[in-house]
Amino acid sequence: MTSPGGRPDVLRGPENSRVTTIELFFDVVYVLAVTQLTELLLHRLHPTGAAGAAVLLLAVWWAWVDTAWITNWFDPDQPRVRVLLIALMGISLVASSALPEAYGDRGLWFAVAYVALSVGRSLFVATALAARSDLHRNFQRLAVWRAASAPLWLAGGFASGPLRLGLWVAAVTLDSSAAACGFYVPGWGRSNPTEWAINGAHLAERARLFVIIALGESILVTGTVFGALGHGWPTLAALGSAFLGSVALWWIYFDRSAEAARQVIVEAEEPGRLGRSAYTYLHIPMVAGVIVTAVGDDLVLHQPNGAARPAVIGAVLGGPALFLTGFLLFKNAILGVRSRTHLGAVVVLVALGPLGLVLSPLALSALSTGVVATAAVRSMLLVSRRGRVPPAPPAEEPMR
């Protein structure tokens, strides 16, 4: 069945940018996913553990962002689309619950759930779109790429130890490179971002909500840990530093830039190109930065005094530095702005690394929070002086 305009009735109207309640309901599962990733990293504070957590974060991100792109085109108020989201939500719940033991006894559970998510979406699209839809070929390409990575995910689920990690690294690399390669398939060619007629306002709002999910999870972890510990002055100071650090990250992203970026993608001639670079790829380091920051906050709360271990130094300084690096790239990609303030903050955070060897975790956390808060305030003051939103950048060259 198609609409009077010849478009399948499951598609959104061109002016419908509203984020629906079923999309918000779907996101609830990813609160659990982010919490589980934080827990996983807390118990794997070594290079191999960090690499494993990064693989699973990317998997979680593609599971979520692929669905966000689909609901950018498909109307969640349509019964078939709503049933799809509920089914994906249930599968995501299985995948999220398996994350802490994904490199242990639950590896196959996670792999099967992840493959069911990616392949299931593709099958829905293949049956829901009419062959004449301009989206049909794009989703066929996506289905081929996701099907290509599925055997690697499943093989990793059956394997164990370094072999599992190696297979999953190959699988997530394939998934992560698909959009950058234009979903190239021999015989079908590659997809051009000009064909991705997305609703920029909707995609920007979905990405903002995921950042809120990550920041909210950070607050949740901090409050839960604090509630379980004794409330001495060092612990209270660690709580204050963690809370103010989360506020500073929120301020940096949401004060002016998030809304300015939304306006740019709404008015862009090729919103699909910005949706791919700024919202699909460049939000990954920001979300990762929030998760690593939450790990650092947890470690400081448990041991505010004494010597800071290398893992504590890496999390306390690396989390905010990773977030700011992602934000720098995001701001440059969509607003054409190269922020010296945020770049300077990243440099200072990296330079503080050696100093962390002689400071307590609490002192290091306070310094890190001070750097991020200073960057947030300085950025706000600079924008206020200019009194305007930066113009949209020129169209970027296609990613090769």
Coordinates of C-alpha atoms in Angstrom, one line a residue:
M1 CA 0.0 0.0 0.0
T2 CA 1.3 3.5 -0.9
S3 CA 0.4 7.0 0.0
P4 CA -1.3 9.3 -2.7
G5 CA 2.2 10.6 -3.4
G6 CA 3.4 7.1 -4.4
R7 CA 5.4 6.6 -1.2
P8 CA 5.0 3.5 0.9
D9 CA 2.6 4.3 3.8
V10 CA 5.2 3.3 6.4
L11 CA 7.3 6.3 5.5
R12 CA 7.3 9.6 7.4
G13 CA 5.9 12.7 5.8
P14 CA 8.6 15.2 4.8
E15 CA 7.6 17.7 7.5
N16 CA 7.3 15.2 10.3
S17 CA 10.4 15.6 12.5
R18 CA 8.7 14.8 15.8
V19 CA 10.5 12.2 18.0
T20 CA 7.7 9.9 19.1
T21 CA 7.1 8.3 22.4
I22 CA 7.9 4.8 21.0
E23 CA 11.3 6.1 20.0
L24 CA 11.9 7.4 23.5
F25 CA 10.7 4.1 24.9
F26 CA 13.1 2.2 22.7
D27 CA 16.0 4.4 24.0
V28 CA 15.3 3.2 27.6
V29 CA 17.0 -0.1 26.8
Y30 CA 20.2 1.8 25.8
V31 CA 20.3 3.4 29.2
L32 CA 21.0 -0.2 30.4
A33 CA 23.5 -0.8 27.5
V34 CA 25.5 2.3 28.5
T35 CA 25.4 1.3 32.2
Q36 CA 26.6 -2.3 31.3
L37 CA 29.4 -0.9 29.2
T38 CA 30.6 1.2 32.1
E39 CA 30.5 -1.9 34.4
L40 CA 32.4 -3.9 31.8
L41 CA 35.2 -1.3 31.5
L42 CA 35.4 -1.0 35.3
H43 CA 36.3 -4.7 35.6
R44 CA 38.7 -4.7 32.6
L45 CA 41.0 -1.8 33.3
H46 CA 43.8 -2.9 31.0
P47 CA 44.6 -2.3 27.3
T48 CA 43.0 -5.5 26.1
G49 CA 39.9 -4.8 28.3
A50 CA 39.7 -1.3 26.9
A51 CA 39.9 -2.6 23.3
G52 CA 37.1 -5.1 24.1
A53 CA 34.9 -2.5 25.6
A54 CA 35.5 -0.2 22.6
V55 CA 34.3 -3.0 20.3
L56 CA 31.1 -3.5 22.2
L57 CA 30.5 0.2 22.4
L58 CA 30.7 0.4 18.6
A59 CA 28.3 -2.5 18.3
V60 CA 25.9 -0.8 20.7
W61 CA 26.2 2.4 18.7
W62 CA 25.5 0.8 15.3
A63 CA 22.6 -1.1 16.8
W64 CA 21.1 2.2 18.0
V65 CA 22.1 4.6 15.2
D66 CA 20.9 2.3 12.4
T67 CA 17.6 2.2 14.1
A68 CA 17.6 6.0 14.5
W69 CA 18.2 6.4 10.7
I70 CA 15.4 4.0 10.0
T71 CA 12.9 5.9 12.1
N72 CA 14.1 9.0 10.4
W73 CA 12.4 7.6 7.2
F74 CA 9.8 5.3 8.7
D75 CA 6.9 6.6 10.7
P76 CA 6.9 5.0 14.2
D77 CA 3.2 5.7 14.5
Q78 CA 2.5 3.2 11.8
P79 CA 1.6 -0.2 13.3
R80 CA 4.2 -2.2 11.4
V81 CA 7.0 0.2 12.3
R82 CA 5.9 0.2 15.9
V83 CA 5.9 -3.6 16.1
L84 CA 9.4 -3.5 14.6
L85 CA 10.7 -1.1 17.2
I86 CA 9.2 -3.2 20.0
A87 CA 10.8 -6.3 18.6
L88 CA 14.1 -4.6 18.3
M89 CA 13.8 -3.3 21.8
G90 CA 13.3 -6.8 23.2
I91 CA 16.4 -8.1 21.2
S92 CA 18.4 -5.0 22.4
L93 CA 17.4 -5.9 26.0
V94 CA 18.9 -9.4 25.5
A95 CA 22.1 -7.9 24.0
S96 CA 22.5 -5.3 26.7
S97 CA 22.0 -7.8 29.5
A98 CA 24.8 -9.9 28.0
L99 CA 27.4 -7.1 27.8
P100 CA 29.2 -7.6 31.1
E101 CA 29.9 -11.2 30.2
A102 CA 30.2 -10.8 26.5
Y103 CA 33.8 -12.0 26.7
G104 CA 32.8 -14.8 29.0
D105 CA 29.8 -17.1 29.1
R106 CA 27.4 -14.7 27.3
G107 CA 29.4 -14.1 24.1
L108 CA 27.1 -16.2 21.9
W109 CA 24.0 -14.5 23.4
F110 CA 25.3 -11.1 22.5
A111 CA 26.4 -12.1 19.0
V112 CA 23.1 -13.8 18.2
A113 CA 21.1 -10.8 19.5
Y114 CA 23.3 -8.3 17.6
V115 CA 23.0 -10.2 14.3
A116 CA 19.2 -10.5 14.8
L117 CA 19.0 -6.7 15.3
S118 CA 21.0 -5.9 12.2
V119 CA 19.6 -8.5 9.9
G120 CA 16.0 -8.2 11.2
R121 CA 15.9 -4.5 10.4
S122 CA 17.2 -5.2 6.9
L123 CA 14.5 -7.8 6.3
F124 CA 11.8 -5.4 7.5
V125 CA 13.0 -2.7 5.1
A126 CA 13.3 -5.1 2.2
T127 CA 9.6 -6.1 2.7
A128 CA 8.2 -2.8 3.7
L129 CA 9.6 -0.6 0.9
A130 CA 8.2 -0.7 -2.6
A131 CA 10.7 -1.5 -5.3
R132 CA 10.3 1.9 -6.8
S133 CA 11.2 3.7 -3.6
D134 CA 14.3 5.8 -3.9
L135 CA 15.4 4.3 -0.6
H136 CA 15.1 0.7 -1.7
R137 CA 18.6 0.3 -3.3
N138 CA 20.3 2.0 -0.3
F139 CA 18.8 -0.4 2.1
Q140 CA 19.7 -3.4 -0.1
R141 CA 23.3 -2.2 0.1
L142 CA 23.0 -1.9 3.9
A143 CA 21.6 -5.4 4.1
V144 CA 24.5 -6.8 2.2
W145 CA 27.1 -5.2 4.5
R146 CA 25.3 -6.3 7.7
A147 CA 25.0 -9.8 6.4
A148 CA 28.7 -9.8 5.6
S149 CA 29.6 -9.1 9.2
A150 CA 27.1 -11.5 10.7
P151 CA 29.3 -14.7 10.3
L152 CA 32.2 -12.9 12.1
W153 CA 30.0 -11.9 15.0
L154 CA 28.6 -15.5 15.3
A155 CA 32.0 -17.1 14.9
G156 CA 33.3 -14.8 17.7
G157 CA 30.4 -15.9 19.9
F158 CA 31.5 -19.6 19.5
A159 CA 35.2 -18.7 20.0
S160 CA 36.8 -17.6 23.2
G161 CA 39.7 -15.5 24.5
P162 CA 41.8 -13.5 22.0
L163 CA 40.2 -15.2 19.0
R164 CA 36.8 -13.9 20.0
L165 CA 38.1 -10.4 20.4
G166 CA 39.9 -10.7 17.0
L167 CA 36.8 -11.9 15.2
W168 CA 34.7 -9.1 16.7
V169 CA 37.2 -6.5 15.9
A170 CA 37.0 -7.6 12.2
A171 CA 33.2 -7.6 12.4
V172 CA 32.8 -4.2 14.0
T173 CA 35.4 -2.7 11.6
L174 CA 33.3 -4.0 8.7
D175 CA 30.1 -2.5 10.3
S176 CA 31.9 0.8 11.0
S177 CA 33.3 1.3 7.5
A178 CA 30.1 0.6 5.7
A179 CA 28.7 4.2 5.6
A180 CA 32.1 5.7 4.9
C181 CA 32.4 3.4 1.9
G182 CA 29.0 4.4 0.7
F183 CA 27.8 0.9 1.3
Y184 CA 29.6 -0.1 -1.9
V185 CA 28.4 -3.4 -3.4
P186 CA 29.9 -4.8 -6.6
G187 CA 27.4 -4.4 -9.5
W188 CA 25.3 -1.9 -7.5
G189 CA 28.0 0.7 -7.0
R190 CA 28.1 3.0 -3.9
S191 CA 25.4 5.1 -2.3
N192 CA 25.7 8.9 -2.7
P193 CA 24.8 11.0 0.3
T194 CA 22.6 13.1 -2.0
E195 CA 20.3 10.1 -2.1
W196 CA 19.8 10.2 1.7
A197 CA 17.0 12.7 1.9
I198 CA 16.9 12.6 5.7
N199 CA 15.0 14.9 8.1
G200 CA 17.9 16.7 9.7
A201 CA 15.9 18.0 12.7
H202 CA 14.8 14.5 13.6
L203 CA 18.3 13.0 13.4
A204 CA 19.8 15.9 15.4
E205 CA 17.3 15.4 18.1
R206 CA 17.8 11.7 18.3
A207 CA 21.6 12.2 18.6
R208 CA 21.1 14.8 21.3
L209 CA 18.9 12.4 23.2
F210 CA 21.6 9.7 23.1
V211 CA 24.1 12.1 24.6
I212 CA 21.6 12.8 27.4
I213 CA 21.3 9.0 27.9
A214 CA 25.1 8.8 28.3
L215 CA 25.3 11.8 30.6
G216 CA 22.3 10.6 32.6
E217 CA 23.9 7.2 33.1
S218 CA 27.1 8.9 34.4
I219 CA 25.0 10.7 37.0
L220 CA 23.2 7.5 37.8
V221 CA 26.5 5.6 38.4
T222 CA 27.9 8.4 40.5
G223 CA 24.9 8.6 42.7
T224 CA 24.6 4.9 43.1
V225 CA 28.3 4.5 44.1
F226 CA 28.1 7.5 46.5
G227 CA 25.0 6.0 48.2
A228 CA 26.8 2.8 48.8
L229 CA 29.9 4.4 50.4
G230 CA 30.6 6.2 53.6
H231 CA 29.8 9.9 53.4
G232 CA 33.1 11.4 54.6
W233 CA 34.5 14.7 53.3
P234 CA 36.8 13.1 50.6
T235 CA 33.9 11.1 49.2
L236 CA 31.6 14.1 49.2
A237 CA 34.3 16.2 47.4
A238 CA 34.6 13.4 44.8
L239 CA 30.9 13.4 44.3
G240 CA 30.9 17.2 43.8
S241 CA 33.8 17.0 41.3
A242 CA 32.0 14.2 39.4
F243 CA 28.7 16.1 39.3
L244 CA 30.3 19.4 38.2
G245 CA 32.3 17.5 35.5
S246 CA 29.1 16.0 34.1
V247 CA 27.4 19.4 34.1
A248 CA 30.4 20.9 32.3
L249 CA 30.2 18.3 29.6
W250 CA 26.5 18.9 29.2
W251 CA 27.1 22.6 29.0
I252 CA 29.7 22.3 26.3
Y253 CA 27.4 20.3 24.1
F254 CA 24.0 21.8 24.7
D255 CA 24.6 25.5 25.6
R256 CA 24.7 26.8 22.0
S257 CA 26.3 24.2 19.7
A258 CA 23.6 21.5 19.7
E259 CA 20.9 23.9 18.6
A260 CA 23.2 25.7 16.1
A261 CA 24.1 22.3 14.6
R262 CA 20.4 21.4 14.3
Q263 CA 19.7 24.6 12.4
V264 CA 22.6 23.9 10.0
I265 CA 21.5 20.4 9.1
V266 CA 17.9 21.5 8.7
E267 CA 19.0 24.1 6.2
A268 CA 21.7 22.0 4.5
E269 CA 21.4 21.2 0.8
E270 CA 22.7 17.7 1.5
P271 CA 21.6 16.8 5.0
G272 CA 22.5 13.1 4.5
R273 CA 26.2 14.0 4.2
L274 CA 26.2 15.9 7.5
G275 CA 24.1 13.2 9.1
R276 CA 26.8 10.6 8.2
S277 CA 29.8 12.6 9.3
A278 CA 28.6 14.8 12.2
Y279 CA 25.9 12.6 13.7
T280 CA 26.7 9.1 12.8
Y281 CA 30.5 9.0 13.2
L282 CA 31.6 12.0 15.3
H283 CA 29.2 11.4 18.2
I284 CA 31.0 8.1 18.9
P285 CA 34.1 9.7 20.7
M286 CA 31.7 11.9 22.7
V287 CA 29.7 9.0 23.9
A288 CA 32.8 7.0 24.6
G289 CA 34.3 10.0 26.5
V290 CA 31.2 10.2 28.8
I291 CA 31.5 6.4 29.6
V292 CA 35.2 6.6 30.3
T293 CA 34.6 9.7 32.5
A294 CA 31.9 7.8 34.5
V295 CA 34.5 5.0 35.0
G296 CA 36.9 7.6 36.3
D297 CA 34.3 9.1 38.7
D298 CA 33.6 5.6 40.1
L299 CA 37.3 4.9 40.7
V300 CA 37.8 8.3 42.5
L301 CA 34.7 7.8 44.7
H302 CA 36.0 4.4 45.8
Q303 CA 39.5 5.7 46.5
P304 CA 39.8 9.5 46.6
N305 CA 43.0 9.5 48.6
G306 CA 46.4 7.9 48.1
A307 CA 48.4 7.5 44.9
A308 CA 46.5 7.5 41.6
R309 CA 46.9 4.3 39.6
P310 CA 47.6 4.5 35.9
A311 CA 44.1 3.3 35.1
V312 CA 42.6 6.1 37.3
I313 CA 44.8 8.7 35.6
G314 CA 43.8 7.4 32.1
A315 CA 40.1 7.4 32.9
V316 CA 39.9 10.7 34.8
L317 CA 41.9 12.6 32.2
G318 CA 41.2 10.5 29.1
G319 CA 37.4 10.6 29.4
P320 CA 37.0 14.4 29.2
A321 CA 39.8 14.6 26.6
L322 CA 38.0 12.0 24.4
F323 CA 34.7 13.9 24.7
L324 CA 36.3 17.2 23.8
T325 CA 38.1 15.7 20.9
G326 CA 34.9 14.4 19.5
F327 CA 33.1 17.7 20.1
L328 CA 35.9 19.5 18.3
L329 CA 35.5 17.3 15.3
F330 CA 31.7 17.5 15.4
K331 CA 31.8 21.3 15.7
N332 CA 34.2 21.7 12.8
A333 CA 32.3 19.2 10.6
I334 CA 28.9 20.9 10.9
L335 CA 29.6 24.5 12.0
G336 CA 33.0 25.0 10.3
V337 CA 34.4 26.2 13.7
R338 CA 37.8 25.2 14.9
S339 CA 37.6 25.9 18.7
R340 CA 41.0 26.9 20.2
T341 CA 39.3 26.8 23.6
H342 CA 38.4 23.2 23.4
L343 CA 41.7 22.2 21.7
G344 CA 43.6 23.9 24.5
A345 CA 41.6 22.0 27.1
V346 CA 42.5 18.7 25.4
V347 CA 46.2 19.7 25.4
V348 CA 46.0 20.6 29.1
L349 CA 44.3 17.4 30.0
V350 CA 47.0 15.3 28.2
A351 CA 49.8 17.4 29.8
L352 CA 48.3 16.7 33.3
G353 CA 49.1 12.9 32.8
P354 CA 52.5 12.9 34.4
L355 CA 51.3 15.1 37.2
G356 CA 48.7 12.5 38.0
L357 CA 51.6 10.2 39.3
V358 CA 52.1 12.5 42.3
L359 CA 48.5 13.6 42.9
S360 CA 45.7 11.9 44.7
P361 CA 42.8 10.7 42.6
L362 CA 40.6 13.4 44.2
A363 CA 43.0 16.2 43.3
L364 CA 43.4 14.9 39.8
S365 CA 39.6 14.8 39.4
A366 CA 39.3 18.3 40.7
L367 CA 41.9 19.5 38.2
S368 CA 40.2 17.7 35.3
T369 CA 36.8 19.1 36.2
G370 CA 38.4 22.6 36.5
V371 CA 39.8 22.3 33.0
V372 CA 36.5 21.2 31.4
A373 CA 34.5 23.8 33.4
T374 CA 36.8 26.5 32.3
A375 CA 36.5 25.5 28.7
A376 CA 32.7 25.5 29.0
V377 CA 32.6 29.0 30.6
R378 CA 35.2 30.4 28.1
S379 CA 33.3 29.0 25.1
M380 CA 30.0 30.5 26.4
L381 CA 31.6 33.9 26.9
L382 CA 33.2 33.9 23.4
V383 CA 29.9 33.0 21.8
S384 CA 28.0 35.7 23.8
R385 CA 30.5 38.3 22.6
R386 CA 30.0 37.3 19.0
G387 CA 26.2 37.3 19.5
R388 CA 25.5 35.1 16.5
V389 CA 25.5 31.5 15.4
P390 CA 28.4 30.5 13.0
P391 CA 27.4 30.1 9.4
A392 CA 27.0 26.7 7.8
P393 CA 30.2 25.3 6.3
P394 CA 30.5 24.6 2.6
A395 CA 29.5 21.1 1.5
E396 CA 32.3 18.7 2.4
E397 CA 33.9 16.3 -0.1
P398 CA 32.5 12.7 -0.1
M399 CA 34.3 10.4 2.2
R400 CA 36.6 8.0 0.4

